[in-house]
PDB file of C-alpha atoms in Angstrom:
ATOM      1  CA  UNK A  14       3.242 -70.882 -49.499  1.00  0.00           C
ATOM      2  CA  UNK A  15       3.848 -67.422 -48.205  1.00  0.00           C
ATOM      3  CA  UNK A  16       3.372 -64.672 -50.336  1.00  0.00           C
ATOM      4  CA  UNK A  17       1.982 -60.729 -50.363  1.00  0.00           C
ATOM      5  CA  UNK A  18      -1.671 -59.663 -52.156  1.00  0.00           C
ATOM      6  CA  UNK A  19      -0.632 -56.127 -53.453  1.00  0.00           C
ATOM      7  CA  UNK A  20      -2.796 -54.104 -55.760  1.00  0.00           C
ATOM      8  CA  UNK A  21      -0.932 -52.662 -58.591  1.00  0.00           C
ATOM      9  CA  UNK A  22      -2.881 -49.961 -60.579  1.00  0.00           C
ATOM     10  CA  UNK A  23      -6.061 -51.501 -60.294  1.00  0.00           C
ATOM     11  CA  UNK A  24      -5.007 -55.406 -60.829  1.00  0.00           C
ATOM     12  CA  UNK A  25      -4.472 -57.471 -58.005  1.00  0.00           C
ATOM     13  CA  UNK A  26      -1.125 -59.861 -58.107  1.00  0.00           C
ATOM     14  CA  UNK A  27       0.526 -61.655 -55.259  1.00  0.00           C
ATOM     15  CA  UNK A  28       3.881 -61.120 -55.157  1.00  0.00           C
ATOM     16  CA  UNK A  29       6.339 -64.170 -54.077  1.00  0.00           C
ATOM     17  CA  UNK A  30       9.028 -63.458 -51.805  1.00  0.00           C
ATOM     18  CA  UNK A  31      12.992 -63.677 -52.629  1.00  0.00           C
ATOM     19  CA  UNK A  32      14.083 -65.840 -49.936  1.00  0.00           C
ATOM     20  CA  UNK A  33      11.611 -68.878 -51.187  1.00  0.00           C
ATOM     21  CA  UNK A  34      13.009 -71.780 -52.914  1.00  0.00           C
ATOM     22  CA  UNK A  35      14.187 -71.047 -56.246  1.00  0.00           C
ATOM     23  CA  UNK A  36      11.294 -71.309 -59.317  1.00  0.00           C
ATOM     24  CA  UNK A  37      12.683 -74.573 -60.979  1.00  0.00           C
ATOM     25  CA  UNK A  38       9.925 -76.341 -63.284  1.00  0.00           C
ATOM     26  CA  UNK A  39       6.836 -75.830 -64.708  1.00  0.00           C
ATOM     27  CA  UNK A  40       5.502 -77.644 -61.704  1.00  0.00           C
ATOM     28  CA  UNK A  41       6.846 -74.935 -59.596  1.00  0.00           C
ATOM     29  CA  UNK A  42       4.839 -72.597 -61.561  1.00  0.00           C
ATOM     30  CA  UNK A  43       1.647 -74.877 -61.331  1.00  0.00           C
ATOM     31  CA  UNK A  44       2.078 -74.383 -57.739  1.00  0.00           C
ATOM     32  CA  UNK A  45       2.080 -70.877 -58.110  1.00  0.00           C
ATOM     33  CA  UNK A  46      -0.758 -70.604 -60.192  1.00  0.00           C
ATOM     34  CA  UNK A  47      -2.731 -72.545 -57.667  1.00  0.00           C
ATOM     35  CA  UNK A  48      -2.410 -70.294 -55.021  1.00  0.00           C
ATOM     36  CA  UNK A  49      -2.408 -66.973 -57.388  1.00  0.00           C
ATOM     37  CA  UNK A  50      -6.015 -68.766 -58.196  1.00  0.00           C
ATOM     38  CA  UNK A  51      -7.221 -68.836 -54.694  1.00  0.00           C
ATOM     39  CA  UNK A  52      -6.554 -65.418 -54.228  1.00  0.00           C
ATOM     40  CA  UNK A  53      -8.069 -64.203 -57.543  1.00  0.00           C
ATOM     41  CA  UNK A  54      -5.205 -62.365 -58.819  1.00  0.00           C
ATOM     42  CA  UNK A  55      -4.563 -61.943 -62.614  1.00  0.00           C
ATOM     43  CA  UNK A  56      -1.141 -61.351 -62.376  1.00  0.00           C
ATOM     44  CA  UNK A  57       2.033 -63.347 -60.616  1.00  0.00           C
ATOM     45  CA  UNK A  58       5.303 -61.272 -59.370  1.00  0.00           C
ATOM     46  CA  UNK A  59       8.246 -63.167 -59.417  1.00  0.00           C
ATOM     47  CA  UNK A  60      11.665 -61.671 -58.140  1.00  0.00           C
ATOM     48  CA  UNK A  61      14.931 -62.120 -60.134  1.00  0.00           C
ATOM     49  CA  UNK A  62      16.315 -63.844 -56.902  1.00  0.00           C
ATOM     50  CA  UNK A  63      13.658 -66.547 -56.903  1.00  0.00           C
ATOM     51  CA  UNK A  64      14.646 -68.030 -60.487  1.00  0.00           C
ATOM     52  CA  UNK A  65      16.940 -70.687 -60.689  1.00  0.00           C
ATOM     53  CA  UNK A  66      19.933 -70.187 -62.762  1.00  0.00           C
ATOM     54  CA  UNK A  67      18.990 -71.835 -65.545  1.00  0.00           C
ATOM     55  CA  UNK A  68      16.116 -69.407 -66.039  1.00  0.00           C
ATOM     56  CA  UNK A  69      17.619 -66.348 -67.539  1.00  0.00           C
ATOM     57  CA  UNK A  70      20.238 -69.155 -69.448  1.00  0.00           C
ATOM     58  CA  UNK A  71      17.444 -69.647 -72.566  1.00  0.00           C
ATOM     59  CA  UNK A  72      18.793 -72.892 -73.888  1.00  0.00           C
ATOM     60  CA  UNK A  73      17.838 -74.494 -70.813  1.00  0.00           C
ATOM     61  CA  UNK A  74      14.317 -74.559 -72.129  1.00  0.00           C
ATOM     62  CA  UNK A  75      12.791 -73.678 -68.430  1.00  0.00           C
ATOM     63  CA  UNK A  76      11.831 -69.860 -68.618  1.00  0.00           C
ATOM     64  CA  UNK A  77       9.418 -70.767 -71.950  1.00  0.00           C
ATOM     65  CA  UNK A  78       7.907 -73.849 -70.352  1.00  0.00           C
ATOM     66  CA  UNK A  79       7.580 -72.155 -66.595  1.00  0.00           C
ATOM     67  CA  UNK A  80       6.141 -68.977 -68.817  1.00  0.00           C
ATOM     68  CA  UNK A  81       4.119 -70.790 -71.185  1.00  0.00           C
ATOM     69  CA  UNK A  82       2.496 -72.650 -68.433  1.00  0.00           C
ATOM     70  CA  UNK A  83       1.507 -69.396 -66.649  1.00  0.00           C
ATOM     71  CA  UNK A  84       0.140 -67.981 -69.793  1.00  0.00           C
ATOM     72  CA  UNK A  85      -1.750 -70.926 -70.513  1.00  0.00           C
ATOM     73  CA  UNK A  86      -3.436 -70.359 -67.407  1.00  0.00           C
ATOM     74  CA  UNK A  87      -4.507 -66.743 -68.203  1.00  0.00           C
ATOM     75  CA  UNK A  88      -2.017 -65.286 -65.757  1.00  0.00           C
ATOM     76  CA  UNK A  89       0.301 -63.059 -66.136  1.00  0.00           C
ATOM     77  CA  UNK A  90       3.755 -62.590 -64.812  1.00  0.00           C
ATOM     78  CA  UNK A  91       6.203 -60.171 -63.855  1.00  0.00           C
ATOM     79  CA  UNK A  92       9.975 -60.910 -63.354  1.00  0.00           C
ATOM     80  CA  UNK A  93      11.261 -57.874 -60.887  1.00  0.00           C
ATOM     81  CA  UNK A  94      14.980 -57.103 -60.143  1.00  0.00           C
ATOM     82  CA  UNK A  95      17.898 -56.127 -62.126  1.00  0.00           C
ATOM     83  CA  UNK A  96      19.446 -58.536 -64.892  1.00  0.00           C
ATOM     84  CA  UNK A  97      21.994 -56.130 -66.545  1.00  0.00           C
ATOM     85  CA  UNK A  98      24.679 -58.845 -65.953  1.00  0.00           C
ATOM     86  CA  UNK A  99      22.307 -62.295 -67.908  1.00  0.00           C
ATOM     87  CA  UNK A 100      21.542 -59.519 -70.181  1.00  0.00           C
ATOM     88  CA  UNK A 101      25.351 -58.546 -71.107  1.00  0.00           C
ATOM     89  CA  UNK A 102      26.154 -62.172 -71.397  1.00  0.00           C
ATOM     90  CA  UNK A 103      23.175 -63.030 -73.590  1.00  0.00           C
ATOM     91  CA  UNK A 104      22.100 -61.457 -77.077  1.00  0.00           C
ATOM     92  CA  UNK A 105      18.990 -63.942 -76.952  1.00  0.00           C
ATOM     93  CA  UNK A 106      18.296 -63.166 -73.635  1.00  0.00           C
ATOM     94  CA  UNK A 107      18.039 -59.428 -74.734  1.00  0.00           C
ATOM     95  CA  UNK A 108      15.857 -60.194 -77.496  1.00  0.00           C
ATOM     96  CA  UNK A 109      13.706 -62.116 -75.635  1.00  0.00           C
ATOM     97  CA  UNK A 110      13.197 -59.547 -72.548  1.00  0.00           C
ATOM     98  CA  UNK A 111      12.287 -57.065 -75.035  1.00  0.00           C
ATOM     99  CA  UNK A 112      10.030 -59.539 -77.183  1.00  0.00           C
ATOM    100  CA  UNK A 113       8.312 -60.294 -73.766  1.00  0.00           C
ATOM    101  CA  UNK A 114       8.106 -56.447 -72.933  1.00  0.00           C
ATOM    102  CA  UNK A 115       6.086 -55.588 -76.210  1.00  0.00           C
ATOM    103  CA  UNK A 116       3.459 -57.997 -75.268  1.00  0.00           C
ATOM    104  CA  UNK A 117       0.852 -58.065 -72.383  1.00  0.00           C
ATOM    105  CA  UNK A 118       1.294 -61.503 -70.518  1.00  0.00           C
ATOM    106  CA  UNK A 119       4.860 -61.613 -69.247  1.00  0.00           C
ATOM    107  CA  UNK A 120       7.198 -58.558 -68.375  1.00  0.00           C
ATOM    108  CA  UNK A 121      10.698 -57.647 -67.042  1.00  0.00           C
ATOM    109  CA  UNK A 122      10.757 -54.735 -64.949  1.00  0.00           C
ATOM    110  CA  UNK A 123      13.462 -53.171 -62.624  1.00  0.00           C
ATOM    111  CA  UNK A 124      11.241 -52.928 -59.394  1.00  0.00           C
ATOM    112  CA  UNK A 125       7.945 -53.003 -58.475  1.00  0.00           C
ATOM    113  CA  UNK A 126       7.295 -48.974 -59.058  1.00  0.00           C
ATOM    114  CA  UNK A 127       8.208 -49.911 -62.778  1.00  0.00           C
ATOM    115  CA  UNK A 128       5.368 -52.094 -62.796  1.00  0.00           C
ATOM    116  CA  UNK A 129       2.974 -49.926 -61.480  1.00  0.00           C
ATOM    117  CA  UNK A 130       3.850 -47.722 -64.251  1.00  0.00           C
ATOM    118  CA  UNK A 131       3.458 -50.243 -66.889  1.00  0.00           C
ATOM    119  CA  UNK A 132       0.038 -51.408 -65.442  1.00  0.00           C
ATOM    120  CA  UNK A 133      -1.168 -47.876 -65.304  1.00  0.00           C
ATOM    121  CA  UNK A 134       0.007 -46.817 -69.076  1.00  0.00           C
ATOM    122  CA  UNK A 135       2.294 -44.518 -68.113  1.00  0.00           C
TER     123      UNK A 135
END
């Protein structure tokens, strides 16, 4: 699995790329975890492009097991890219991004700089 080792204010992630195969199942995110493991990071960047559809679409039930499953694992995760149009569409959606936001194991951010920003208590 190809994927970049970046150090973001101080914590090391790997960051997948947005041309992989789409993040479909808490298996997927197993998968993820493995490697993020191997490269002792404490924190998994996930583009917008690499979720499947029924990610950002809540009823589905995949973004809180494929979540849940990272934060049962001590990791945690950052979903990078813009979502304005899920967001618009989706009142729970918008609840939960800012839910998630408030808290310290999964966040939305626009881009990577974002991140940094976050990570470094700006």
């Amino acid at each position: 699995m190809t994927m970049d080792l970046i150090d973001l204010a101080g914590t090391r992630a790997v960051a997948w790329p947005a041309d992989a195969p789409p993040l479909s199942s808490g298996r997927d995110a197993g998968d993820l975890i493995g490697a993020a493991f191997s490269h002792q990071a404490r924190l998994v960047v996930l583009p917008v492009a690499r979720l499947s559809p029924e990610f950002l679409r809540l009823s589905s039930g995949l973004a809180g097991e494929v979540l849940q499953t990272f934060v049962n694992y001590g990791l945690r995760v950052a979903i990078i890219g813009d979502i304005a149009g899920p967001l618009a569409a989706s009142a729970p959606l918008g609840d939960f991004v800012r839910e998630s936001n408030r808290g310290s194991q999964v966040w939305f951010a626009d881009d990577l700089d974002a991140l940094a920003r976050r990570l470094s208590g700006a």
